[in-house]
Amino acid sequence: MSRFLRVSCLFVLISFTAFGQITKYRVYFGKTRAQPQQLVLRQWQQNRQTRYLLVNPETLKTSVSSLSANDIQTLPWSQLTQTFQKAPYVRALQAEQQRDQHLQDAGLERTDTTERGFSLTIDLCPSTKPLTRSVFEQLIRAFEPEEKPIPITITITGLWMEKHQDDLAYLKDLVSRGELVITWVNHSYHHRFNPRLPLPVNFLLEANTNIDDEVLLNEQAMLQNGLVPSIFFRFPGLVSDKAVFDKILAFGLLPIGSDAWLAKNQQPKQGSLVLIHANGNEPLGITDFINLIRQKSAAIENKTWLLYDLPTSLSKEDR
């Protein structure tokens, strides 16, 4: 393990003591015995308790719970997916297996095409620049009181969390005040990028990238910061290959792409996963989004153009 990675691991473990140090973090599959049954995806130790990351297979919502060993039935992944094969979560995983062939933008790009609006996804890649808070202020002005709290999806990296504790506190405050409801998505810990390398050997495809660390260290950083990881994952740069894509599926995660990256002049359609960056590095995409919601102000007021919660949209699409 490199010195840089050792330092990063240490930071994850000791920086956010308010939530208690996480140890023995691991992939762990099973189901809860109590009804409604939840699928178990992770297990760890924190504050002298055994904790689990759970997903409701019908709603695709995740939660953290402290359960006893008697409350959990350990199952191999193959048996777990067979048991819940009709649930929207497992059906979504099966659909994702057909999307693993593309180098760029593999994964879910669009949900329910009958929706009168889209799901907004905001990437927070590593950056030295502050959070673009204006986009959240504009969202609140545009969509309230028609939608409150406003559902958005934020894909987040460990290195961004390290450098932007004040900005993260700002986002969490918007949630606590009931302004936003955020689906937190794993976007890898380091989000490695080398501008000199071609895409097939860049981002998570760069040599010597440890996918386990990129996924699991970031989940731990999210938990240490009081965020509940969702069952979604976004590839850095939207770049993957079949091997990496299938590895993400093996974690029980659903890769998401986008069919409407605004900075690339891709216009949203009904059910689109719209992509913007609020890490200070994409002013064009932010401007385009602000102009878009201004243009749609009458439709927003009439509730004919809305923002949708990503897990809810995907679970509804599968019914």
PDB file of N, CA, C and O in Angstrom, residues 24 32 39 69 82 97 117 129 135 148 153 159 166 181 186 201 210 215 226 232 235 239 257 259 280 289 306 318:
ATOM      1  N   LYS A  24     -13.182  -2.922  11.301  1.00  0.00           N
ATOM      2  CA  LYS A  24     -13.654  -4.203  10.769  1.00  0.00           C
ATOM      3  C   LYS A  24     -14.750  -4.018   9.717  1.00  0.00           C
ATOM      4  O   LYS A  24     -15.713  -4.779   9.654  1.00  0.00           O
ATOM      5  N   THR A  32     -32.412  -9.444   7.083  1.00  0.00           N
ATOM      6  CA  THR A  32     -32.940  -9.324   8.439  1.00  0.00           C
ATOM      7  C   THR A  32     -34.062 -10.324   8.633  1.00  0.00           C
ATOM      8  O   THR A  32     -34.764 -10.701   7.699  1.00  0.00           O
ATOM      9  N   LEU A  39     -32.257  -6.300   3.045  1.00  0.00           N
ATOM     10  CA  LEU A  39     -31.032  -6.974   2.650  1.00  0.00           C
ATOM     11  C   LEU A  39     -29.856  -6.314   3.360  1.00  0.00           C
ATOM     12  O   LEU A  39     -29.825  -5.086   3.523  1.00  0.00           O
ATOM     13  N   ALA A  69     -26.678 -10.483  16.369  1.00  0.00           N
ATOM     14  CA  ALA A  69     -26.434 -11.575  15.434  1.00  0.00           C
ATOM     15  C   ALA A  69     -27.701 -12.391  15.196  1.00  0.00           C
ATOM     16  O   ALA A  69     -27.905 -12.936  14.100  1.00  0.00           O
ATOM     17  N   GLN A  82     -31.532 -14.637  -5.396  1.00  0.00           N
ATOM     18  CA  GLN A  82     -32.572 -15.588  -5.797  1.00  0.00           C
ATOM     19  C   GLN A  82     -33.809 -15.437  -4.916  1.00  0.00           C
ATOM     20  O   GLN A  82     -34.942 -15.450  -5.401  1.00  0.00           O
ATOM     21  N   GLN A  97     -26.688  -5.454 -15.497  1.00  0.00           N
ATOM     22  CA  GLN A  97     -25.751  -6.395 -16.109  1.00  0.00           C
ATOM     23  C   GLN A  97     -25.748  -6.293 -17.640  1.00  0.00           C
ATOM     24  O   GLN A  97     -24.801  -6.747 -18.283  1.00  0.00           O
ATOM     25  N   GLY A 117     -40.417  15.402 -15.501  1.00  0.00           N
ATOM     26  CA  GLY A 117     -39.241  16.020 -14.930  1.00  0.00           C
ATOM     27  C   GLY A 117     -38.087  15.049 -14.956  1.00  0.00           C
ATOM     28  O   GLY A 117     -38.041  14.152 -15.799  1.00  0.00           O
ATOM     29  N   LYS A 129     -11.522  24.268  -5.033  1.00  0.00           N
ATOM     30  CA  LYS A 129     -12.487  25.368  -5.052  1.00  0.00           C
ATOM     31  C   LYS A 129     -13.654  25.069  -4.130  1.00  0.00           C
ATOM     32  O   LYS A 129     -13.979  23.908  -3.880  1.00  0.00           O
ATOM     33  N   VAL A 135     -26.110  27.136  -6.650  1.00  0.00           N
ATOM     34  CA  VAL A 135     -27.016  26.210  -7.324  1.00  0.00           C
ATOM     35  C   VAL A 135     -28.070  25.672  -6.357  1.00  0.00           C
ATOM     36  O   VAL A 135     -29.237  25.492  -6.724  1.00  0.00           O
ATOM     37  N   LYS A 148     -41.056  20.358  -1.368  1.00  0.00           N
ATOM     38  CA  LYS A 148     -40.274  20.558  -0.152  1.00  0.00           C
ATOM     39  C   LYS A 148     -40.451  19.343   0.739  1.00  0.00           C
ATOM     40  O   LYS A 148     -41.586  19.011   1.084  1.00  0.00           O
ATOM     41  N   THR A 153     -29.714  14.107  -5.852  1.00  0.00           N
ATOM     42  CA  THR A 153     -28.698  13.069  -5.653  1.00  0.00           C
ATOM     43  C   THR A 153     -27.333  13.729  -5.715  1.00  0.00           C
ATOM     44  O   THR A 153     -27.048  14.479  -6.642  1.00  0.00           O
ATOM     45  N   LEU A 159     -11.866  12.494  -0.990  1.00  0.00           N
ATOM     46  CA  LEU A 159     -10.957  13.641  -0.971  1.00  0.00           C
ATOM     47  C   LEU A 159     -11.708  14.957  -0.913  1.00  0.00           C
ATOM     48  O   LEU A 159     -11.235  15.920  -0.304  1.00  0.00           O
ATOM     49  N   ASP A 166     -16.669  22.461   5.854  1.00  0.00           N
ATOM     50  CA  ASP A 166     -17.657  23.536   5.997  1.00  0.00           C
ATOM     51  C   ASP A 166     -18.754  23.403   4.950  1.00  0.00           C
ATOM     52  O   ASP A 166     -19.948  23.590   5.250  1.00  0.00           O
ATOM     53  N   VAL A 181     -33.772  16.739   0.443  1.00  0.00           N
ATOM     54  CA  VAL A 181     -33.565  15.341   0.819  1.00  0.00           C
ATOM     55  C   VAL A 181     -32.541  14.802  -0.179  1.00  0.00           C
ATOM     56  O   VAL A 181     -32.740  14.893  -1.397  1.00  0.00           O
ATOM     57  N   ASN A 186     -21.779   6.997  -3.795  1.00  0.00           N
ATOM     58  CA  ASN A 186     -20.334   6.760  -3.797  1.00  0.00           C
ATOM     59  C   ASN A 186     -19.755   7.119  -5.171  1.00  0.00           C
ATOM     60  O   ASN A 186     -20.186   6.593  -6.196  1.00  0.00           O
ATOM     61  N   VAL A 201      -7.126   3.663 -19.929  1.00  0.00           N
ATOM     62  CA  VAL A 201      -6.203   3.431 -18.807  1.00  0.00           C
ATOM     63  C   VAL A 201      -6.241   4.606 -17.828  1.00  0.00           C
ATOM     64  O   VAL A 201      -5.254   4.914 -17.163  1.00  0.00           O
ATOM     65  N   ASN A 210      -6.833   0.223  -6.719  1.00  0.00           N
ATOM     66  CA  ASN A 210      -7.457  -0.782  -5.860  1.00  0.00           C
ATOM     67  C   ASN A 210      -8.950  -0.461  -5.753  1.00  0.00           C
ATOM     68  O   ASN A 210      -9.349   0.457  -5.024  1.00  0.00           O
ATOM     69  N   VAL A 215     -14.023   1.924  -3.260  1.00  0.00           N
ATOM     70  CA  VAL A 215     -15.420   1.775  -2.862  1.00  0.00           C
ATOM     71  C   VAL A 215     -15.576   1.794  -1.346  1.00  0.00           C
ATOM     72  O   VAL A 215     -16.343   2.590  -0.790  1.00  0.00           O
ATOM     73  N   GLY A 226     -21.472  11.071   8.840  1.00  0.00           N
ATOM     74  CA  GLY A 226     -22.897  11.083   9.116  1.00  0.00           C
ATOM     75  C   GLY A 226     -23.775  10.931   7.892  1.00  0.00           C
ATOM     76  O   GLY A 226     -24.970  11.244   7.950  1.00  0.00           O
ATOM     77  N   PHE A 232     -26.222   3.231  -4.991  1.00  0.00           N
ATOM     78  CA  PHE A 232     -25.758   3.678  -6.303  1.00  0.00           C
ATOM     79  C   PHE A 232     -24.261   3.976  -6.281  1.00  0.00           C
ATOM     80  O   PHE A 232     -23.675   4.268  -5.235  1.00  0.00           O
ATOM     81  N   PHE A 235     -19.128   6.141 -11.661  1.00  0.00           N
ATOM     82  CA  PHE A 235     -17.724   6.030 -12.032  1.00  0.00           C
ATOM     83  C   PHE A 235     -17.115   7.413 -12.240  1.00  0.00           C
ATOM     84  O   PHE A 235     -17.725   8.261 -12.897  1.00  0.00           O
ATOM     85  N   VAL A 239     -16.291   6.652 -16.628  1.00  0.00           N
ATOM     86  CA  VAL A 239     -15.442   5.736 -17.391  1.00  0.00           C
ATOM     87  C   VAL A 239     -15.324   4.408 -16.640  1.00  0.00           C
ATOM     88  O   VAL A 239     -15.021   4.374 -15.446  1.00  0.00           O
ATOM     89  N   GLY A 257     -25.097   6.451 -14.792  1.00  0.00           N
ATOM     90  CA  GLY A 257     -24.467   7.367 -15.741  1.00  0.00           C
ATOM     91  C   GLY A 257     -25.309   8.621 -15.851  1.00  0.00           C
ATOM     92  O   GLY A 257     -25.876   9.100 -14.868  1.00  0.00           O
ATOM     93  N   ASP A 259     -27.749  10.788 -19.177  1.00  0.00           N
ATOM     94  CA  ASP A 259     -28.019  11.093 -20.583  1.00  0.00           C
ATOM     95  C   ASP A 259     -28.202  12.594 -20.785  1.00  0.00           C
ATOM     96  O   ASP A 259     -28.636  13.039 -21.842  1.00  0.00           O
ATOM     97  N   GLY A 280     -17.080  23.663  -8.139  1.00  0.00           N
ATOM     98  CA  GLY A 280     -16.372  24.859  -8.575  1.00  0.00           C
ATOM     99  C   GLY A 280     -15.647  24.727  -9.890  1.00  0.00           C
ATOM    100  O   GLY A 280     -15.071  25.700 -10.381  1.00  0.00           O
ATOM    101  N   PHE A 289     -27.828  25.009 -15.974  1.00  0.00           N
ATOM    102  CA  PHE A 289     -28.890  24.490 -15.123  1.00  0.00           C
ATOM    103  C   PHE A 289     -29.737  25.624 -14.563  1.00  0.00           C
ATOM    104  O   PHE A 289     -30.975  25.536 -14.544  1.00  0.00           O
ATOM    105  N   LEU A 306     -40.928  18.589 -12.549  1.00  0.00           N
ATOM    106  CA  LEU A 306     -40.521  18.369 -11.170  1.00  0.00           C
ATOM    107  C   LEU A 306     -39.163  17.678 -11.087  1.00  0.00           C
ATOM    108  O   LEU A 306     -38.666  17.124 -12.066  1.00  0.00           O
ATOM    109  N   ASP A 318     -39.740  -0.167 -12.056  1.00  0.00           N
ATOM    110  CA  ASP A 318     -39.631  -1.618 -12.124  1.00  0.00           C
ATOM    111  C   ASP A 318     -40.942  -2.341 -11.809  1.00  0.00           C
ATOM    112  O   ASP A 318     -41.025  -3.543 -11.893  1.00  0.00           O
TER     113      ASP A 318
END
